[in-house]
Short mmCIF file of C-alpha atoms in Angstrom, two decimals:
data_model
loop_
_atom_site.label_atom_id
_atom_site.label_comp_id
_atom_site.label_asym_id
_atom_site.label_seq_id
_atom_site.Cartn_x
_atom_site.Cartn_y
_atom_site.Cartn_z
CA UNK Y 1 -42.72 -13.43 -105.76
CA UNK Y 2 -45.59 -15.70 -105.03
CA UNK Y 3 -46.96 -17.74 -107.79
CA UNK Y 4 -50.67 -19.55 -108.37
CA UNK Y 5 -51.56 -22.95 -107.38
CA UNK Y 6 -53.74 -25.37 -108.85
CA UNK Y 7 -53.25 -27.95 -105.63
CA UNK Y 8 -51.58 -27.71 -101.94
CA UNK Y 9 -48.46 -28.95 -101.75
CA UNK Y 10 -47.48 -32.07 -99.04
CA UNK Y 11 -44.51 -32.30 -96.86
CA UNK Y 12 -43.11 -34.80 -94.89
CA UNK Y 13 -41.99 -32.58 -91.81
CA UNK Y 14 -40.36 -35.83 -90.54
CA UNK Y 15 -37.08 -34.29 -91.13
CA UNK Y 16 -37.42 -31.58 -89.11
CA UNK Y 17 -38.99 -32.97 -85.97
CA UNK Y 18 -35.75 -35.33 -85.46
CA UNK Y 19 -33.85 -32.53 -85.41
CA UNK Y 20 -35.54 -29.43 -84.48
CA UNK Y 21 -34.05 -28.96 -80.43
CA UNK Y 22 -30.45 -29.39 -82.15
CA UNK Y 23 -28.52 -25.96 -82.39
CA UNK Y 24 -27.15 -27.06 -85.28
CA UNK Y 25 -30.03 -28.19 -87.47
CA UNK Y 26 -29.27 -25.84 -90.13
CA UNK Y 27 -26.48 -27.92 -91.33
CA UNK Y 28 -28.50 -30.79 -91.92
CA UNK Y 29 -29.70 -31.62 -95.74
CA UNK Y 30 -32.90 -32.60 -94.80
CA UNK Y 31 -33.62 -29.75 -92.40
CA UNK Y 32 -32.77 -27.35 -95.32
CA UNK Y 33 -34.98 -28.96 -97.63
CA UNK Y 34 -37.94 -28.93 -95.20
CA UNK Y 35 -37.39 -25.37 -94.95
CA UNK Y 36 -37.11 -24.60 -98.33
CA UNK Y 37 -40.90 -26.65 -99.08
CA UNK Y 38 -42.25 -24.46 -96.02
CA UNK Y 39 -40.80 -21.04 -97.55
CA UNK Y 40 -42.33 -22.32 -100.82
CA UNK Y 41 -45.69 -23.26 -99.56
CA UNK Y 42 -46.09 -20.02 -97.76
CA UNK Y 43 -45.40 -17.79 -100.18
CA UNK Y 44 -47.39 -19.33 -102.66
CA UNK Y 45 -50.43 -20.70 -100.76
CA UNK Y 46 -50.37 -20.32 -97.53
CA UNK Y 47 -51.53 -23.76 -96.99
CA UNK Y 48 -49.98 -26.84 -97.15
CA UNK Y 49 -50.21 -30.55 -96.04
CA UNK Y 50 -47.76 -32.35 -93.11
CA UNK Y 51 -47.28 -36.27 -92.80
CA UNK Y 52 -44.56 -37.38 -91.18
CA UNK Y 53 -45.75 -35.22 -88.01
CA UNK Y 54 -45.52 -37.96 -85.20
CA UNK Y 55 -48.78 -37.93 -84.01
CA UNK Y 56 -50.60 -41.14 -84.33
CA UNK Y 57 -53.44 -41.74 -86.53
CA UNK Y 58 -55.80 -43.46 -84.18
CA UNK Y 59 -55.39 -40.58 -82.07
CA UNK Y 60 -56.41 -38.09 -84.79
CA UNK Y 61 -59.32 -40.27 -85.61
CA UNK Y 62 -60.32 -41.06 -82.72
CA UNK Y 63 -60.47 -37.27 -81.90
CA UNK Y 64 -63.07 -36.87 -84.73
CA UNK Y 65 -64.89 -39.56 -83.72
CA UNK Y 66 -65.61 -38.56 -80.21
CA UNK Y 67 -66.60 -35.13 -81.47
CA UNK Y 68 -69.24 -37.00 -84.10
CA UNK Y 69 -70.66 -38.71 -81.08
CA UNK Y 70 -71.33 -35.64 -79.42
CA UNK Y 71 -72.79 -34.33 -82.05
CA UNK Y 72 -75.14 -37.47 -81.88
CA UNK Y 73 -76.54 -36.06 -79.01
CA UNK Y 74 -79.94 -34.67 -78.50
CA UNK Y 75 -80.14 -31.02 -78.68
CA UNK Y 76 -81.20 -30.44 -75.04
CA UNK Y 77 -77.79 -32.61 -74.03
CA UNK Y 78 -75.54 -30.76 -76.13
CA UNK Y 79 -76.96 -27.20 -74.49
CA UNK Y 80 -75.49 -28.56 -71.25
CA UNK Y 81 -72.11 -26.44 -72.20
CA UNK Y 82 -74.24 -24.02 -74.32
CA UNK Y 83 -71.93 -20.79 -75.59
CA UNK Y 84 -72.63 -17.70 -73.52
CA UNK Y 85 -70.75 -14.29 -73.60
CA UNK Y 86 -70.58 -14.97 -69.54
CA UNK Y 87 -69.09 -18.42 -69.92
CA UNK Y 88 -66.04 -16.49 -72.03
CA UNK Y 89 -67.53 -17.81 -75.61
CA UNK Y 90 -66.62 -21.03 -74.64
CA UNK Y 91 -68.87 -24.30 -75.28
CA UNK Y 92 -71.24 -25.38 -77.73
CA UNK Y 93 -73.11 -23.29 -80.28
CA UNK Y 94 -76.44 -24.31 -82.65
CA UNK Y 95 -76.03 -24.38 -86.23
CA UNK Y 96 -76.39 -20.98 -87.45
CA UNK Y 97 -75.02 -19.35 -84.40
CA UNK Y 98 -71.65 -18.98 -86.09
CA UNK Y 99 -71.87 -15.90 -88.60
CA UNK Y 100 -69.00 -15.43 -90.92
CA UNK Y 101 -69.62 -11.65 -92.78
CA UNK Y 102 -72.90 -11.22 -91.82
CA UNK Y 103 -74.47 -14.49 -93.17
CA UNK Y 104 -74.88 -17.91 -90.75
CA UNK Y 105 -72.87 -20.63 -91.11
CA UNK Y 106 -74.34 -23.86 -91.48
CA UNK Y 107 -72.36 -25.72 -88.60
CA UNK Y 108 -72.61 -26.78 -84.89
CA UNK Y 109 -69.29 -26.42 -82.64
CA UNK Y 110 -67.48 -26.83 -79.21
CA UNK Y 111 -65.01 -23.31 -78.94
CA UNK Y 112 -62.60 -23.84 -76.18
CA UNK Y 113 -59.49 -22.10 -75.59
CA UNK Y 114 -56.78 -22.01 -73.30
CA UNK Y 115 -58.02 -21.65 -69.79
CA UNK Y 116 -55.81 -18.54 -67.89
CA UNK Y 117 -56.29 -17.24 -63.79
CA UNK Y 118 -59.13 -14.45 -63.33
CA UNK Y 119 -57.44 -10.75 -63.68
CA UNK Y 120 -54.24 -12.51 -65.56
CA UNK Y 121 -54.53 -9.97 -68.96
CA UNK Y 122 -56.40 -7.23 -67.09
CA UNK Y 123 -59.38 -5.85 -69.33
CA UNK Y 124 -57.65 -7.54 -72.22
CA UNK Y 125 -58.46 -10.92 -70.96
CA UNK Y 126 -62.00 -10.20 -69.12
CA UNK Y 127 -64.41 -11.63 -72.26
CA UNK Y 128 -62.34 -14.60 -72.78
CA UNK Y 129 -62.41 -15.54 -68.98
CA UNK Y 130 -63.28 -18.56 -67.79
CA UNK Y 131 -62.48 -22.67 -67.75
CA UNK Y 132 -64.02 -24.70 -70.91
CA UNK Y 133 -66.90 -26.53 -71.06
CA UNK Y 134 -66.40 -30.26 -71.70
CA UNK Y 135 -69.18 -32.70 -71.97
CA UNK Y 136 -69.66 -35.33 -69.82
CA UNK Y 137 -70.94 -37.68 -72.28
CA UNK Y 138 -68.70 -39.40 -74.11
CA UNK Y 139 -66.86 -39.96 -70.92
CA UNK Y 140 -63.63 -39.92 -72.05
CA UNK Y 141 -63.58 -36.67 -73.88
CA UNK Y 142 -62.00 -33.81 -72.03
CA UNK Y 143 -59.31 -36.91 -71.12
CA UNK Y 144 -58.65 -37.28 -75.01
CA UNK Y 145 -58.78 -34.00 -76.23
CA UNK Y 146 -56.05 -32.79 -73.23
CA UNK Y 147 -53.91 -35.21 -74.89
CA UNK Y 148 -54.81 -34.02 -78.23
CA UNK Y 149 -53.89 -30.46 -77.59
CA UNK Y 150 -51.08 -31.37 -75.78
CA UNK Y 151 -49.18 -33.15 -78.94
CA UNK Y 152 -50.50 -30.12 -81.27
CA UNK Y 153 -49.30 -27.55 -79.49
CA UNK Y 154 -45.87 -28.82 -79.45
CA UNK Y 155 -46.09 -30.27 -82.84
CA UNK Y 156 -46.96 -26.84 -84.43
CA UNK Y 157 -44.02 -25.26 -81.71
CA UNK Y 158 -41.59 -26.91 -84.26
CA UNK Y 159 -43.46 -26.59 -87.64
CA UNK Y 160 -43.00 -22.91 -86.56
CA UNK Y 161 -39.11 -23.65 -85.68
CA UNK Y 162 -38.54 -24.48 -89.44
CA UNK Y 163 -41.14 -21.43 -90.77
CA UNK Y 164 -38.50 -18.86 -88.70
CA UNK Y 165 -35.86 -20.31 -90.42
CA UNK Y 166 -37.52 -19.96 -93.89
CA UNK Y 167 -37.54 -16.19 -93.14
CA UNK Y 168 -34.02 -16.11 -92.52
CA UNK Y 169 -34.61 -16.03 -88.23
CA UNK Y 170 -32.74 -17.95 -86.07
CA UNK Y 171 -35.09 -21.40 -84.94
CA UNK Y 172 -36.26 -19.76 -81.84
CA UNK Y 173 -37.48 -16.67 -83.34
CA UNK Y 174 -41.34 -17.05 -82.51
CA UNK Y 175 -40.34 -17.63 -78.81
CA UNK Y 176 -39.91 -15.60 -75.89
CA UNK Y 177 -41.81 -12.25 -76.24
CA UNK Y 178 -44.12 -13.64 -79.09
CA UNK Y 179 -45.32 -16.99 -78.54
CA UNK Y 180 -43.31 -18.52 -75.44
CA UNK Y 181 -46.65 -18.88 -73.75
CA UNK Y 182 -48.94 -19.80 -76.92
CA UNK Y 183 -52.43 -19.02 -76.45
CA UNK Y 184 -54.20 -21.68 -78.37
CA UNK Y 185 -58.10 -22.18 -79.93
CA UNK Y 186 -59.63 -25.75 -80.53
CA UNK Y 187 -63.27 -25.51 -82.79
CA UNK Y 188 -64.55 -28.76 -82.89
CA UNK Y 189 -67.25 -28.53 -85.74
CA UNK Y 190 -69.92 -30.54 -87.51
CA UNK Y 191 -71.39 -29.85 -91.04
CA UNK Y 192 -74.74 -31.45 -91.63
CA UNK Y 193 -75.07 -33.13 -94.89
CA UNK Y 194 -75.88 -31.32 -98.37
CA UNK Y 195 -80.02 -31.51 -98.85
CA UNK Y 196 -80.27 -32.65 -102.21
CA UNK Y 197 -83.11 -30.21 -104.91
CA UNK Y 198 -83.71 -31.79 -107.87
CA UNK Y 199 -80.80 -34.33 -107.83
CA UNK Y 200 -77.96 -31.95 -106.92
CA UNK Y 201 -76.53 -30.61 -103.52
CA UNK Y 202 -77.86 -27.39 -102.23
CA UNK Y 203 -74.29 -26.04 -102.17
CA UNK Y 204 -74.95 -24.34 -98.13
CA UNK Y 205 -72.10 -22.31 -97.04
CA UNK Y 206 -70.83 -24.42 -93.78
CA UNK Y 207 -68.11 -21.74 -92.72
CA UNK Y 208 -67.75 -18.16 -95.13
CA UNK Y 209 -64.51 -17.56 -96.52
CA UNK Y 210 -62.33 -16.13 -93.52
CA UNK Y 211 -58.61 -15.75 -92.65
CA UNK Y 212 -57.48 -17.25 -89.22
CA UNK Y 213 -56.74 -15.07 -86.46
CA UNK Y 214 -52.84 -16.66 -85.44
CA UNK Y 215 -49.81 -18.46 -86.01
CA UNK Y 216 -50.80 -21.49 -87.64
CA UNK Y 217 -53.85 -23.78 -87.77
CA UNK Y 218 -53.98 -27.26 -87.95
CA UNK Y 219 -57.11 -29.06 -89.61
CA UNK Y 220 -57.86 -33.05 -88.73
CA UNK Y 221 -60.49 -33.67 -91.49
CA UNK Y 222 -62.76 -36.16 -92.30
CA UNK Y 223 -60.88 -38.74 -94.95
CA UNK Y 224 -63.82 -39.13 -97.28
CA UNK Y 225 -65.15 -35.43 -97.65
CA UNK Y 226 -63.88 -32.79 -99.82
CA UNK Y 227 -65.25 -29.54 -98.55
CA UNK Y 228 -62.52 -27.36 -97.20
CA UNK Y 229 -61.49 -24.59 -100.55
CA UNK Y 230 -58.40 -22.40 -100.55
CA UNK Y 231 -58.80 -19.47 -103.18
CA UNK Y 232 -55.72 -18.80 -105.15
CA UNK Y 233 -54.48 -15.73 -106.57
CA UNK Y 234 -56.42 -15.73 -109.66
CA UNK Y 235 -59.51 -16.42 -107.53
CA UNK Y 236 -60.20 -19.80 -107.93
CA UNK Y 237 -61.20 -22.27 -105.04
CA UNK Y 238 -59.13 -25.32 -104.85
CA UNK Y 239 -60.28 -28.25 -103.09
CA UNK Y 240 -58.11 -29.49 -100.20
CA UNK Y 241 -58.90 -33.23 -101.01
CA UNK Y 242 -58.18 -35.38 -97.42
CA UNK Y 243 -55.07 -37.43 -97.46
CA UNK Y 244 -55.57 -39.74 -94.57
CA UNK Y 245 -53.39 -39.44 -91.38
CA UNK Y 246 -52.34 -35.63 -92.49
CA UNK Y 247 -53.11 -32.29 -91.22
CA UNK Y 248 -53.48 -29.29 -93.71
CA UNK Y 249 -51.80 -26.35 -92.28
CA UNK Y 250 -52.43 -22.90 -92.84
CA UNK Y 251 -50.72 -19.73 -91.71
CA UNK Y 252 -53.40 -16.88 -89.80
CA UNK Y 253 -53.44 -13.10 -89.64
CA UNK Y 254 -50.53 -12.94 -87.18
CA UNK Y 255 -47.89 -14.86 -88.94
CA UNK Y 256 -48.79 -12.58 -92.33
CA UNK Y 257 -47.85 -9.48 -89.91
CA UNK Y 258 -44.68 -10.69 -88.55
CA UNK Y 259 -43.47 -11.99 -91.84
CA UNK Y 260 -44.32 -7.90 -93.24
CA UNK Y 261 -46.70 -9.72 -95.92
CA UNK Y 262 -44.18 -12.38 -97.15
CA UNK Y 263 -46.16 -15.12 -96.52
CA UNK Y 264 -50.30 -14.78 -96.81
CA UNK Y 265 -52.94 -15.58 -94.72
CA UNK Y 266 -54.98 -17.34 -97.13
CA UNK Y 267 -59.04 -16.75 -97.65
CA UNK Y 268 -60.75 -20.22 -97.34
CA UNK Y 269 -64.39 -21.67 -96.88
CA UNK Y 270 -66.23 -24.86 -96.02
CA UNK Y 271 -69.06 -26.28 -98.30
CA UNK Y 272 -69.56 -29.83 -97.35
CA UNK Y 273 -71.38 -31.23 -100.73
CA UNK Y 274 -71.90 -34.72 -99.24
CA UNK Y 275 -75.20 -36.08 -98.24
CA UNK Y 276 -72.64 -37.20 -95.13
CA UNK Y 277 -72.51 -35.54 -91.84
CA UNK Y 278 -68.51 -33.79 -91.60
CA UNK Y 279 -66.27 -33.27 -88.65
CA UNK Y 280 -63.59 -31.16 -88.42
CA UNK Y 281 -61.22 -30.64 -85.40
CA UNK Y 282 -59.32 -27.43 -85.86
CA UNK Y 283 -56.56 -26.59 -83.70
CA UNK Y 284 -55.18 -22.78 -83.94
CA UNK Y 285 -51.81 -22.27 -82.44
CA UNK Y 286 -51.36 -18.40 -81.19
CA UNK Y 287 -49.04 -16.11 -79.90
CA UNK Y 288 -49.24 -14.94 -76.45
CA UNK Y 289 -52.01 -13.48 -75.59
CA UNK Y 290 -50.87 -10.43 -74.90
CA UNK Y 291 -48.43 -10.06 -77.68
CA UNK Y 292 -47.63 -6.79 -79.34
CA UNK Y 293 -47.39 -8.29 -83.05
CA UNK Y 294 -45.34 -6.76 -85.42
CA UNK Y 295 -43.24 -7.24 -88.19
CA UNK Y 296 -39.73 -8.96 -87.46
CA UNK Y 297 -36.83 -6.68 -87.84
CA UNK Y 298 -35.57 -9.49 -90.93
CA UNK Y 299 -38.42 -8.55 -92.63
CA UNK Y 300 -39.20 -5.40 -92.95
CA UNK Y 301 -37.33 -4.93 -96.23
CA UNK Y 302 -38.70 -8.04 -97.80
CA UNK Y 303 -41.76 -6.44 -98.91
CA UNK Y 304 -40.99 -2.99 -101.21
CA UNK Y 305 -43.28 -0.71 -101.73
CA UNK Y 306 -43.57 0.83 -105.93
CA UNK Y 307 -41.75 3.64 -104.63
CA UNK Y 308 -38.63 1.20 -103.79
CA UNK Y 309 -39.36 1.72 -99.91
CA UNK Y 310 -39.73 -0.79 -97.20
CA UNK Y 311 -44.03 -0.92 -96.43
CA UNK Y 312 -44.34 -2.07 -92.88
CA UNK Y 313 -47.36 -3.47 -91.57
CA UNK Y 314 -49.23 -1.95 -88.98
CA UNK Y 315 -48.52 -3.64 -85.31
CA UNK Y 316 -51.66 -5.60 -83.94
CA UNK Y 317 -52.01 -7.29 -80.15
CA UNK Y 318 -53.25 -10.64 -80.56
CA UNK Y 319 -55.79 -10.47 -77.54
CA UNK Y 320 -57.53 -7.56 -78.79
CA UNK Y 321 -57.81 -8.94 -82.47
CA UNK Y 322 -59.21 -12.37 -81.34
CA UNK Y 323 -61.76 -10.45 -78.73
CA UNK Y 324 -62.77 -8.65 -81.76
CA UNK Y 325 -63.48 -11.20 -83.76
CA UNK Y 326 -64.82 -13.11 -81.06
CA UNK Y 327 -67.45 -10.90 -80.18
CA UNK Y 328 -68.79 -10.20 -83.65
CA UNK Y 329 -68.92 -13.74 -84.78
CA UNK Y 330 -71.68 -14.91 -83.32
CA UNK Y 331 -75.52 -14.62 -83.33
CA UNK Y 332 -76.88 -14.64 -79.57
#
């Protein structure tokens, strides 16, 4: 049974990592005890903190800091890869254009996503066609941010290796059929600073509170601004403070319907207090895009109903879920 948290708990993956393309990682202590933090942290939060994870931290900073200067830009530069339903919602969108339940959010973003052929998921695929819009200016962007994605997509590959075990799977459980050919999402997104009435910050709403849509996310922060909240059980939010050189993970919709509701896709929300612009660079990794998502045979009888029977969730296929929300999340 999950219990309340008053803070997100940090693990040091490292573990893990040095092992995780060994068939016989299960028999190593530190393995195991990775595991167990992950089971832990999923039940109880569904977010937690990684260090340890192998990517460098210039190259997570620097990644923010190309996306700031972007957002330096003037406005007429920055609607050189404007957001249009035609360019497959990919590219940059004004503050405001993002609407979490009904209400604007008070951010700017690049959305890009992985790039697939013309025709490749049929009618499934058709709004989300297209190649992403970089900017030219800085000149090294797409150049970084390929890199970027590259090293996220295979670091969250083996976060995921050790979440399969914590639900009993074998390592390679998320493969194949479900996520052997992620899809993945990448919102780069700046949060103007708080405007300060009568001494205090205005408290705007930069992102609603919101589940993800996938697998797992994996949020590259500003160090020196507290604005990302997790709400816990009894309905509090709880700051995820910054701990330089870490990513705070959190599980999405998908992973809380494969696990048959073990593990929680956790509400959260942005409210960036500073007077200090924010950056965020959020990487979401998916399951195929055409998956058929359901819960894992080794769970289905994790999660009894009161009657003492087995409550299955309801199958859901990824594209159609992130076309959904896709097309109802913005203000054009």
């Amino acid at each position: 049974m999950a219990t309340d948290f008053k803070s997100l708990p940090v693990i040091d993956i490292a573990p893990l990592l040095l092992k995780c393309d060994d068939p016989d990682m299960t028999e190593d202590a530190g393995v195991v005890e990775v595991v167990r933090q992950l089971d832990r942290a999923c039940r109880d939060a569904g977010f937690f903190y990684v260090i340890g994870h192998g990517i460098s931290e210039y190259l997570i900073k620097k990644a923010r800091e190309i996306t700031r200067e972007f957002f330096k830009l003037p406005y007429e530069d920055k609607l050189k890869i404007k957001m249009t339903p035609s360019a497959g919602y990919r590219g940059y969108q004004r503050i405001g254009e993002n609407v979490t339940k009904g209400k604007p959010d008070i951010h700017e973003a690049i959305d890009c996503y992985r790039e697939f052929k013309q025709g490749k998921y049929g009618d499934l695929g058709k709004p989300m066609e297209g190649p992403n819009q970089w900017p030219e200016n800085p000149q090294e962007f797409k150049e970084l941010m390929d890199e970027y994605i590259k090293l996220c997509t295979d670091l969250s590959r083996k976060i995921l290796r050790g979440i399969a075990l914590a639900l009993g799977g074998s390592p390679y459980e998320f493969e194949g059929k479900i996520a052997g050919e992620p899809f993945w999402v990448m919102r780069l997104i700046g949060y103007p600073g708080a405007p300060f009435t009568n001494c205090q910050p205005k408290n705007d709403i930069g992102c609603g509170a919101h589940t993800d849509y996938g697998l797992l996310t994996l949020v590259n922060q500003d160090d020196d601004k507290a604005a990302l909240q997790v709400r816990n059980l009894c309905g509090d939010w709880i700051s995820a403070i910054p701990i330089p050189g870490s990513f705070v993970c959190n599980i999405g919709d998908m992973l809380k319907i494969l696990s048959n509701g073990v593990y929680e896709s956790t509400l959260h929300r942005v409210i960036n207090n500073s007077p200090q612009y924010r950056v965020c660079v959020a990487f979401f990794y998916e399951t195929n895009f055409d998956a058929v998502v359901e819960p894992l045979d080794i769970c289905k009888q994790m999660y009894p109903s009161g009657r003492g029977e087995a409550q299955v969730f309801k199958s859901a296929v990824y594209g159609e879920h992130l076309v959904s929300k896709v097309q109802t999340n913005f203000a054009m």
